[in-house]
GROMACS .gro file of C-alpha atoms in nm:
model
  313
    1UNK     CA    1   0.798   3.166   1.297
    2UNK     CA    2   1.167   3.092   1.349
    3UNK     CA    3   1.340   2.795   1.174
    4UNK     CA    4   1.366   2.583   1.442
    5UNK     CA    5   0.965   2.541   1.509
    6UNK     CA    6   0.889   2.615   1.108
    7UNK     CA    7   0.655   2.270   1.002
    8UNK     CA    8   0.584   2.163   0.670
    9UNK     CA    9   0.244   2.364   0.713
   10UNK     CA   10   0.364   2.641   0.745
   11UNK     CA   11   0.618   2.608   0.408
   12UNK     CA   12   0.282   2.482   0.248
   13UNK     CA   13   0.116   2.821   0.327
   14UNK     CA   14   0.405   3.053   0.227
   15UNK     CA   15   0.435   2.752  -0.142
   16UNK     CA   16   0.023   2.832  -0.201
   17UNK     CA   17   0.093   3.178  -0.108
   18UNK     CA   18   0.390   3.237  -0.321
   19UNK     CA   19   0.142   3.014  -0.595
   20UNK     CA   20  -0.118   3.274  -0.652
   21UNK     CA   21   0.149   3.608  -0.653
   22UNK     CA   22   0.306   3.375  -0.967
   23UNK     CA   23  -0.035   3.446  -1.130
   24UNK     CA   24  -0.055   3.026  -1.148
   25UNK     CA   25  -0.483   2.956  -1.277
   26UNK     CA   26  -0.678   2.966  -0.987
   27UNK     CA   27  -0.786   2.555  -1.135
   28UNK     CA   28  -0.411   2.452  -1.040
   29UNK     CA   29  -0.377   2.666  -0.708
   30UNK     CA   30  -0.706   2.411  -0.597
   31UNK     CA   31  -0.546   2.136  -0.709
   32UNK     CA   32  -0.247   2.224  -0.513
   33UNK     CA   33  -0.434   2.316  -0.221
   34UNK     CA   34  -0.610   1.949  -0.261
   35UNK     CA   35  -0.296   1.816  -0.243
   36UNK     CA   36  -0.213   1.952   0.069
   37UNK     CA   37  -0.551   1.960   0.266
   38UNK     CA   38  -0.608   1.585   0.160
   39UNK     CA   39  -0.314   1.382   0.170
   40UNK     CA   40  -0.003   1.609   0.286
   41UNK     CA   41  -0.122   1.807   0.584
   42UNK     CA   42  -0.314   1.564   0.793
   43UNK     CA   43  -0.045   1.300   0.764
   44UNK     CA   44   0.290   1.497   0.787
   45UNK     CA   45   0.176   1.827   0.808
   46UNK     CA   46   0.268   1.840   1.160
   47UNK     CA   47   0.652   1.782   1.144
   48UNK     CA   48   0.918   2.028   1.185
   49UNK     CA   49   1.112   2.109   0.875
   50UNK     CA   50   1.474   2.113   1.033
   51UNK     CA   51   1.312   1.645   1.152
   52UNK     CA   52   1.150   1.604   0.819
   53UNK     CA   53   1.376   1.319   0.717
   54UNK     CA   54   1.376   1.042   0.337
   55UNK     CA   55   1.229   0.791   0.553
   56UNK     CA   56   0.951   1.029   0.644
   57UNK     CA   57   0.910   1.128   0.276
   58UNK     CA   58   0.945   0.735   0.152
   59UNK     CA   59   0.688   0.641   0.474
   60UNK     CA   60   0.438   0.880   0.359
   61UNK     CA   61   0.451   0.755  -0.044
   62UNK     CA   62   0.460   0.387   0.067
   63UNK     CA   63   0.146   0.426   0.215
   64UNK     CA   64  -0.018   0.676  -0.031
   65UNK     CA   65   0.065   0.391  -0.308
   66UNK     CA   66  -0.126   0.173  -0.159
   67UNK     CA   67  -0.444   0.403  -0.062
   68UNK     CA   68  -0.430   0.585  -0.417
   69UNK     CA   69  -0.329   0.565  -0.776
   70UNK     CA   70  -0.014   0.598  -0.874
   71UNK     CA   71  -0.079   0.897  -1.057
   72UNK     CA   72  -0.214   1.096  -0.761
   73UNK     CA   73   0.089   0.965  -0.544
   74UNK     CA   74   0.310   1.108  -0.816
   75UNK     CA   75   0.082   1.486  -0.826
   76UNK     CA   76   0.125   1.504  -0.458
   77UNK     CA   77   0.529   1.385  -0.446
   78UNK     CA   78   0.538   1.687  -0.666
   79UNK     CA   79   0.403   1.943  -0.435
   80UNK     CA   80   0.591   1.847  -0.123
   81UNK     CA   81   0.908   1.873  -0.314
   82UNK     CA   82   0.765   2.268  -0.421
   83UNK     CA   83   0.675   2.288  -0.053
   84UNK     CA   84   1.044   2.182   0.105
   85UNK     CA   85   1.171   2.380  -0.231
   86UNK     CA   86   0.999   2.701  -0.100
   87UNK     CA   87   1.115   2.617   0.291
   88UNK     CA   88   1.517   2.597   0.110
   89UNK     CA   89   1.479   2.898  -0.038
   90UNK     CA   90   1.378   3.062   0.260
   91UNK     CA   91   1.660   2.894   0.452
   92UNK     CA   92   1.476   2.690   0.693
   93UNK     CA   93   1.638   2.368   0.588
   94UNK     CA   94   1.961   2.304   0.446
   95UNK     CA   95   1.829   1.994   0.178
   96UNK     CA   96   1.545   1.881   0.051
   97UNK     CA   97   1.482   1.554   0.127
   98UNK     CA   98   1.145   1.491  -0.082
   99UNK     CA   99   1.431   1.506  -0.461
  100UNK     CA  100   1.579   1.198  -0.290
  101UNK     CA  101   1.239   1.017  -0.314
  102UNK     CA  102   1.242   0.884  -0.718
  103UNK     CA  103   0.882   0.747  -0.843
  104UNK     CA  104   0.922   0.689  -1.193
  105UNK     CA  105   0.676   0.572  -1.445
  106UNK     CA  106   0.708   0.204  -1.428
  107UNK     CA  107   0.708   0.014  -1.128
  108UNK     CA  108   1.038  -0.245  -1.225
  109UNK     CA  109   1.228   0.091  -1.266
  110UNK     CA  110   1.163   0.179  -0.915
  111UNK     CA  111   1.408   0.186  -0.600
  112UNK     CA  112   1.383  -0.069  -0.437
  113UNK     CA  113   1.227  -0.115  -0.070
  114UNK     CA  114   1.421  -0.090   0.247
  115UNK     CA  115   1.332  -0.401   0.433
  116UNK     CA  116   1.407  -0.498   0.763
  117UNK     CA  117   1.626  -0.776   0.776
  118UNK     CA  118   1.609  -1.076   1.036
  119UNK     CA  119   1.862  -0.964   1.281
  120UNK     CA  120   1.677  -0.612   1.273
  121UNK     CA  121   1.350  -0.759   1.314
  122UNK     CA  122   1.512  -0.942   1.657
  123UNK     CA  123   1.662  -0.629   1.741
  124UNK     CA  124   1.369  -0.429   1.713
  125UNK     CA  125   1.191  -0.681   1.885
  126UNK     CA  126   1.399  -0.701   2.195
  127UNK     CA  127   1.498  -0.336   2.229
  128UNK     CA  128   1.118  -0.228   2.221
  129UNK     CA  129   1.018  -0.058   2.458
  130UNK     CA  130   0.773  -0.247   2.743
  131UNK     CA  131   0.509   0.021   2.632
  132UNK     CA  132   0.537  -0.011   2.318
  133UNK     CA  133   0.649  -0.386   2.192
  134UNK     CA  134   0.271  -0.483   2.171
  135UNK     CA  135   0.270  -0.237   1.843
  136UNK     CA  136   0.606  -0.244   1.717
  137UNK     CA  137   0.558  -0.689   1.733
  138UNK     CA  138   0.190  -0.711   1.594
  139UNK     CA  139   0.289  -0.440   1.342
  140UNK     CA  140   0.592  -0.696   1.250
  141UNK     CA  141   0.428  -0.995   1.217
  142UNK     CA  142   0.062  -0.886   1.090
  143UNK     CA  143   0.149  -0.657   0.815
  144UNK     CA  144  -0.107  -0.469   0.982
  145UNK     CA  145  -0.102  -0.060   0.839
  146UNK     CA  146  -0.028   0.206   1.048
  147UNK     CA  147  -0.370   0.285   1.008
  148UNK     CA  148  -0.545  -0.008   1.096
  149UNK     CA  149  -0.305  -0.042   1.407
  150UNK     CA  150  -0.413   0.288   1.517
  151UNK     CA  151  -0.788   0.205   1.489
  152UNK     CA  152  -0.806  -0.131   1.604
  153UNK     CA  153  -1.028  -0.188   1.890
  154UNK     CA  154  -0.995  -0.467   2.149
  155UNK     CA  155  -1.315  -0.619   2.043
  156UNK     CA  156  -1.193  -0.719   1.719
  157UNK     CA  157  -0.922  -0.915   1.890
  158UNK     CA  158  -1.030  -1.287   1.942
  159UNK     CA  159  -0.817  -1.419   2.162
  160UNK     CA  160  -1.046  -1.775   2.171
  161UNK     CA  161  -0.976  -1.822   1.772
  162UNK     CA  162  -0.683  -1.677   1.761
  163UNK     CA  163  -0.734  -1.378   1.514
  164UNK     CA  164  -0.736  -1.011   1.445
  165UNK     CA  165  -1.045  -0.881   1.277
  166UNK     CA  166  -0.929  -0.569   1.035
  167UNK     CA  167  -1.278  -0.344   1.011
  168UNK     CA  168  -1.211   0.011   1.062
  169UNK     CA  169  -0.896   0.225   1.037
  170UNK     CA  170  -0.816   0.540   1.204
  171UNK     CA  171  -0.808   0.845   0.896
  172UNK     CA  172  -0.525   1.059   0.883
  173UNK     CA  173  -0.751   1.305   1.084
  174UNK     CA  174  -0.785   1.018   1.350
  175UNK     CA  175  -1.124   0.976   1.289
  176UNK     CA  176  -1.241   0.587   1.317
  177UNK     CA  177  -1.414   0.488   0.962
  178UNK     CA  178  -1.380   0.194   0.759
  179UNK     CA  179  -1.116   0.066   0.557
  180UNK     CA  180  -1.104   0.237   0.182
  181UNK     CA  181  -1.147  -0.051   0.009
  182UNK     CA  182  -1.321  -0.378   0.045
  183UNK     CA  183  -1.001  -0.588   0.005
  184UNK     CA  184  -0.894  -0.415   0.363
  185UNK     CA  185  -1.177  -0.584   0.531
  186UNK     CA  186  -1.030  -0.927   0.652
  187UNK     CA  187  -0.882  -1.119   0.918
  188UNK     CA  188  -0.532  -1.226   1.034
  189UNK     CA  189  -0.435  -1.514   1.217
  190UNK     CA  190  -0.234  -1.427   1.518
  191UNK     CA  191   0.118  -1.553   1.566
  192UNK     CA  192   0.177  -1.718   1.934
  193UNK     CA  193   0.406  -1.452   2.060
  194UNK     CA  194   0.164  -1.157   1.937
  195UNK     CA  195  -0.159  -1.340   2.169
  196UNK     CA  196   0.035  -1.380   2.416
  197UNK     CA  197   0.160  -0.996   2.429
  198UNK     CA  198  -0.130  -0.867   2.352
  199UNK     CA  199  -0.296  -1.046   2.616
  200UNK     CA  200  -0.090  -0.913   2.833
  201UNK     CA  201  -0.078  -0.560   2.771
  202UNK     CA  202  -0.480  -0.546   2.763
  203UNK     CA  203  -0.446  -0.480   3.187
  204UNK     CA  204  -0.190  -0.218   3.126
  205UNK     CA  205  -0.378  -0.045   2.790
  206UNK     CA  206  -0.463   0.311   2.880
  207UNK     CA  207  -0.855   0.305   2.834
  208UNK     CA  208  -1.042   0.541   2.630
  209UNK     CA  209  -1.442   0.564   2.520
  210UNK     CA  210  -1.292   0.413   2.212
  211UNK     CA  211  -1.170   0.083   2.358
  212UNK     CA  212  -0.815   0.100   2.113
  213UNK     CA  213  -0.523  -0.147   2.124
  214UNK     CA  214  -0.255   0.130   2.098
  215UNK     CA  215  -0.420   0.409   2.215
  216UNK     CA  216  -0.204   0.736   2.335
  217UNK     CA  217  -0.185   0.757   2.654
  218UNK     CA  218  -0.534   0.975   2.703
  219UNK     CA  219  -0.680   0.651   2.544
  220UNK     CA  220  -0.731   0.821   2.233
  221UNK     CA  221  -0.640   0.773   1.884
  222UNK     CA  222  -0.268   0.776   1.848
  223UNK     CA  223  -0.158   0.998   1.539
  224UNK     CA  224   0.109   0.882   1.285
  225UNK     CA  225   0.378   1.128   1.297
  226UNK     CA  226   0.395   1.061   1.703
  227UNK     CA  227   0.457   0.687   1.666
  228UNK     CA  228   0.700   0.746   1.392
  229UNK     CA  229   0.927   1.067   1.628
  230UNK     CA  230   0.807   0.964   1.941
  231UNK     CA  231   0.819   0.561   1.930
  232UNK     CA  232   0.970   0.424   1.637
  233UNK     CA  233   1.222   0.656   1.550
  234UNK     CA  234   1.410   0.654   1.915
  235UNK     CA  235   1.395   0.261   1.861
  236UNK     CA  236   1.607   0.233   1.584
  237UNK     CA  237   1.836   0.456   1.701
  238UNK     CA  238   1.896   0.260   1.964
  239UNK     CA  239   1.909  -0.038   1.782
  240UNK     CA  240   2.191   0.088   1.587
  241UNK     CA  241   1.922   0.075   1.228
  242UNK     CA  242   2.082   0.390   1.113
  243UNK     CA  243   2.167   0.544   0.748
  244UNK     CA  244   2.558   0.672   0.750
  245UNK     CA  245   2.440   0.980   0.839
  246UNK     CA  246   2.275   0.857   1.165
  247UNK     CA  247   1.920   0.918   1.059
  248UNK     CA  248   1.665   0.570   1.029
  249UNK     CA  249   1.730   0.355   0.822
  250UNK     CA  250   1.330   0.341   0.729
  251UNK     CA  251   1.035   0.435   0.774
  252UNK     CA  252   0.751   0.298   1.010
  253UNK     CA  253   0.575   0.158   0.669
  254UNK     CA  254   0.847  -0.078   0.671
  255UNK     CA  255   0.718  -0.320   0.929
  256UNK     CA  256   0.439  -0.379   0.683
  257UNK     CA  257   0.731  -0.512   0.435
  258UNK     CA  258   0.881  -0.685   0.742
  259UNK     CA  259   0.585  -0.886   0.745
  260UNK     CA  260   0.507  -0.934   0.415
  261UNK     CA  261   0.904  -1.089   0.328
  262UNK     CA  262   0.838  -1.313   0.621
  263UNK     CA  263   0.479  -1.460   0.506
  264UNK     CA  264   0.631  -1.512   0.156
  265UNK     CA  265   0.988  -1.695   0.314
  266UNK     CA  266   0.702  -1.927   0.431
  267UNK     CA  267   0.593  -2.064   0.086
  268UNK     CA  268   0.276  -1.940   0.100
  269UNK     CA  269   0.077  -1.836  -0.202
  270UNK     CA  270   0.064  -1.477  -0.342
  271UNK     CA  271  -0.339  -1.490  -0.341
  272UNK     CA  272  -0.277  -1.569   0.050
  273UNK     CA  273  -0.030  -1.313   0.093
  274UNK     CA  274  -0.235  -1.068  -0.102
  275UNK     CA  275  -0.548  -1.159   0.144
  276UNK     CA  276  -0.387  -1.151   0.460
  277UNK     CA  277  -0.191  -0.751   0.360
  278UNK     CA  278  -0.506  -0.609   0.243
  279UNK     CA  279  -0.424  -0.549  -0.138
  280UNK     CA  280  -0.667  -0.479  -0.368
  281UNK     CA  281  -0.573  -0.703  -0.615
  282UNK     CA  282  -0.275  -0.965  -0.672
  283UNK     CA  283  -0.107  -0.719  -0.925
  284UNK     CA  284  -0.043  -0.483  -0.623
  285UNK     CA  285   0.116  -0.792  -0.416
  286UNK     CA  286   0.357  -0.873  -0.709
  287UNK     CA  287   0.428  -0.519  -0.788
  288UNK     CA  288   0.528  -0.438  -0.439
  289UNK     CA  289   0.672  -0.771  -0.352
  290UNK     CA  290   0.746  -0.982  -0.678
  291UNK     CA  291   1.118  -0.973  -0.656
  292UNK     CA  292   1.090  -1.132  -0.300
  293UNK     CA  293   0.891  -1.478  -0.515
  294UNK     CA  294   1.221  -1.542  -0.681
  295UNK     CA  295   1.464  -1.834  -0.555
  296UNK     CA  296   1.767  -1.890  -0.774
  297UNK     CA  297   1.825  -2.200  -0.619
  298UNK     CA  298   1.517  -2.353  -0.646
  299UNK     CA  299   1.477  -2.236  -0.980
  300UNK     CA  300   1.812  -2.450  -1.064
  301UNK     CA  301   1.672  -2.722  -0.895
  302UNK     CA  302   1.340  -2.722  -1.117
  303UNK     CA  303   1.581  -2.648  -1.406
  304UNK     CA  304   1.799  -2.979  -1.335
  305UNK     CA  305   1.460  -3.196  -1.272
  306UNK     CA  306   1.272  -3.037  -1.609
  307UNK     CA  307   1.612  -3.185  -1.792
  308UNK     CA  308   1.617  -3.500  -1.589
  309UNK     CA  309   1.278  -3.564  -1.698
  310UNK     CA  310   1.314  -3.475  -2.045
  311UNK     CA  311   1.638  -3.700  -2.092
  312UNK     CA  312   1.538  -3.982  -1.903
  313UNK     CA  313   1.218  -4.037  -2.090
   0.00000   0.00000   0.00000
């Protein structure tokens, strides 16, 4: 395989490989393969080593965070930096991107999330593709995973009430199952500008047995990696949402954040918020999003009426 069509697969193989001649115990070769055959290959397995990018890397842990302990994320984090470490060695890529990606022990030590800004979410927005604006503005403002995108079927869409009925996800093997945990079972209202685009893209929808809302265009389930490369990526290029070395700025998981800083500039409550993104539990919501609660200037404000009130009694 030459360096230009090498994927992270095939660096997995040659890290496993290179794993057993070590003489590593044949208990931490299985967890290694686990790793891989579980949470690494079926949802980035795919990519070429010389496109494998941070966001990619940062995309991938965002959403294994919130699908699996913290723990695990960190075990697995661990092997793909061994994996791109092996693929360096060998000279297939010139960095590896994975040591840029920091998850340390506590969560108010951790780097803090890329998300979209206003005048990116507008950009985004108007730049999008015809085919693909129905996913890139429900993804924006539903907070919807990539996921539950993927696997959401046009008979969960009520147009009549006005919501979006979150009951089965798409695996990272594109099988349709339901969501992992019961907190992803819910509904979300639907914003006037996402009816009214999804209503009119369900005429143009490419039809498949499994009756999707962003189907590929065989009407099939779409995968992750292709609407990261194929649609996202080219978007905010375009769009001019680049890093200063021209790469994204973020990853596709980041429309999920979009959201979620938009629902909270809204005043609404953290159990809402929690409801309406799927967590499991409101310590997840704060953890992820907590710094977003805080408003200095309303806090002075609360400060100067507390000391009114106090004095003027």
């Amino acid at each position: 395989m030459t360096k230009a069509n090498a994927t992270i697969k095939y660096a997995a193989l040659l890290w496993l490989k290179r794993c057993k001649l070590d003489g590593l115990e044949r208990a931490t070769i299985r967890s290694y393969k686990g790793h891989f055959m579980h949470h690494i290959g079926p949802k980035i397995g795919g990519l070429l080593l010389e496109e494998c990018t941070a966001a990619d890397v940062q995309d991938f842990i965002d959403e294994m965070l919130e699908e699996n302990s913290r723990a695990m994320t960190k075990k697995v984090l661990t092997s793909l930096r061994s994996i791109l470490s092996t693929a360096q060695s060998r000279g297939m890529i010139d960095k590896n991107v994975a040591r840029e990606i920091k998850l340390r022990r506590a969560s108010r030590n951790d780097k803090e999330r890329i998300i979209p800004t206003k005048d990116e979410i507008r950009e985004l927005i108007s730049k999008a593709p015809p085919r693909h604006k129905p996913l890139v503005i429900t993804a924006l403002l539903t907070g919807m995973r990539s996921s539950e995108l993927r696997g959401l079927p046009w008979a969960n869409v009520d147009f009549n009430k006005g919501l979006i009925h979150i009951k089965q996800r798409a695996d990272r093997y594109n099988a349709i199952g339901v969501p992992k945990s019961r907190a992803g079972i819910r509904t979300i209202p639907m914003s006037p500008l996402v009816a009214s685009t999804l209503k009119d893209w369900k005429s143009q929808c490419p039809k498949g047995d499994l009756d999707l809302v962003f189907p590929n265009g065989a009407g099939n389930v779409e995968g992750h990696a292709n609407i990261f490369h194929r649609i996202f990526k080219p978007l905010m290029i375009s769009c001019d949402i680049v890093d200063s070395d021209g790469k994204p700025k973020f990853g596709f998981h980041s429309l999920r954040h979009a959201a979620a800083s938009l629902f909270i500039e809204q005043g609404w409550t953290p159990k809402k918020i929690q409801v309406l993104l799927g967590h499991s539990s409101i310590n997840m919501t704060f953890d992820v999003y907590g710094h977003l609660f805080h408003n200095p200037e309303e806090d002075i404000a609360q400060m100067a009426k507390m000391e009114s009130d106090l004095l003027a009694a």
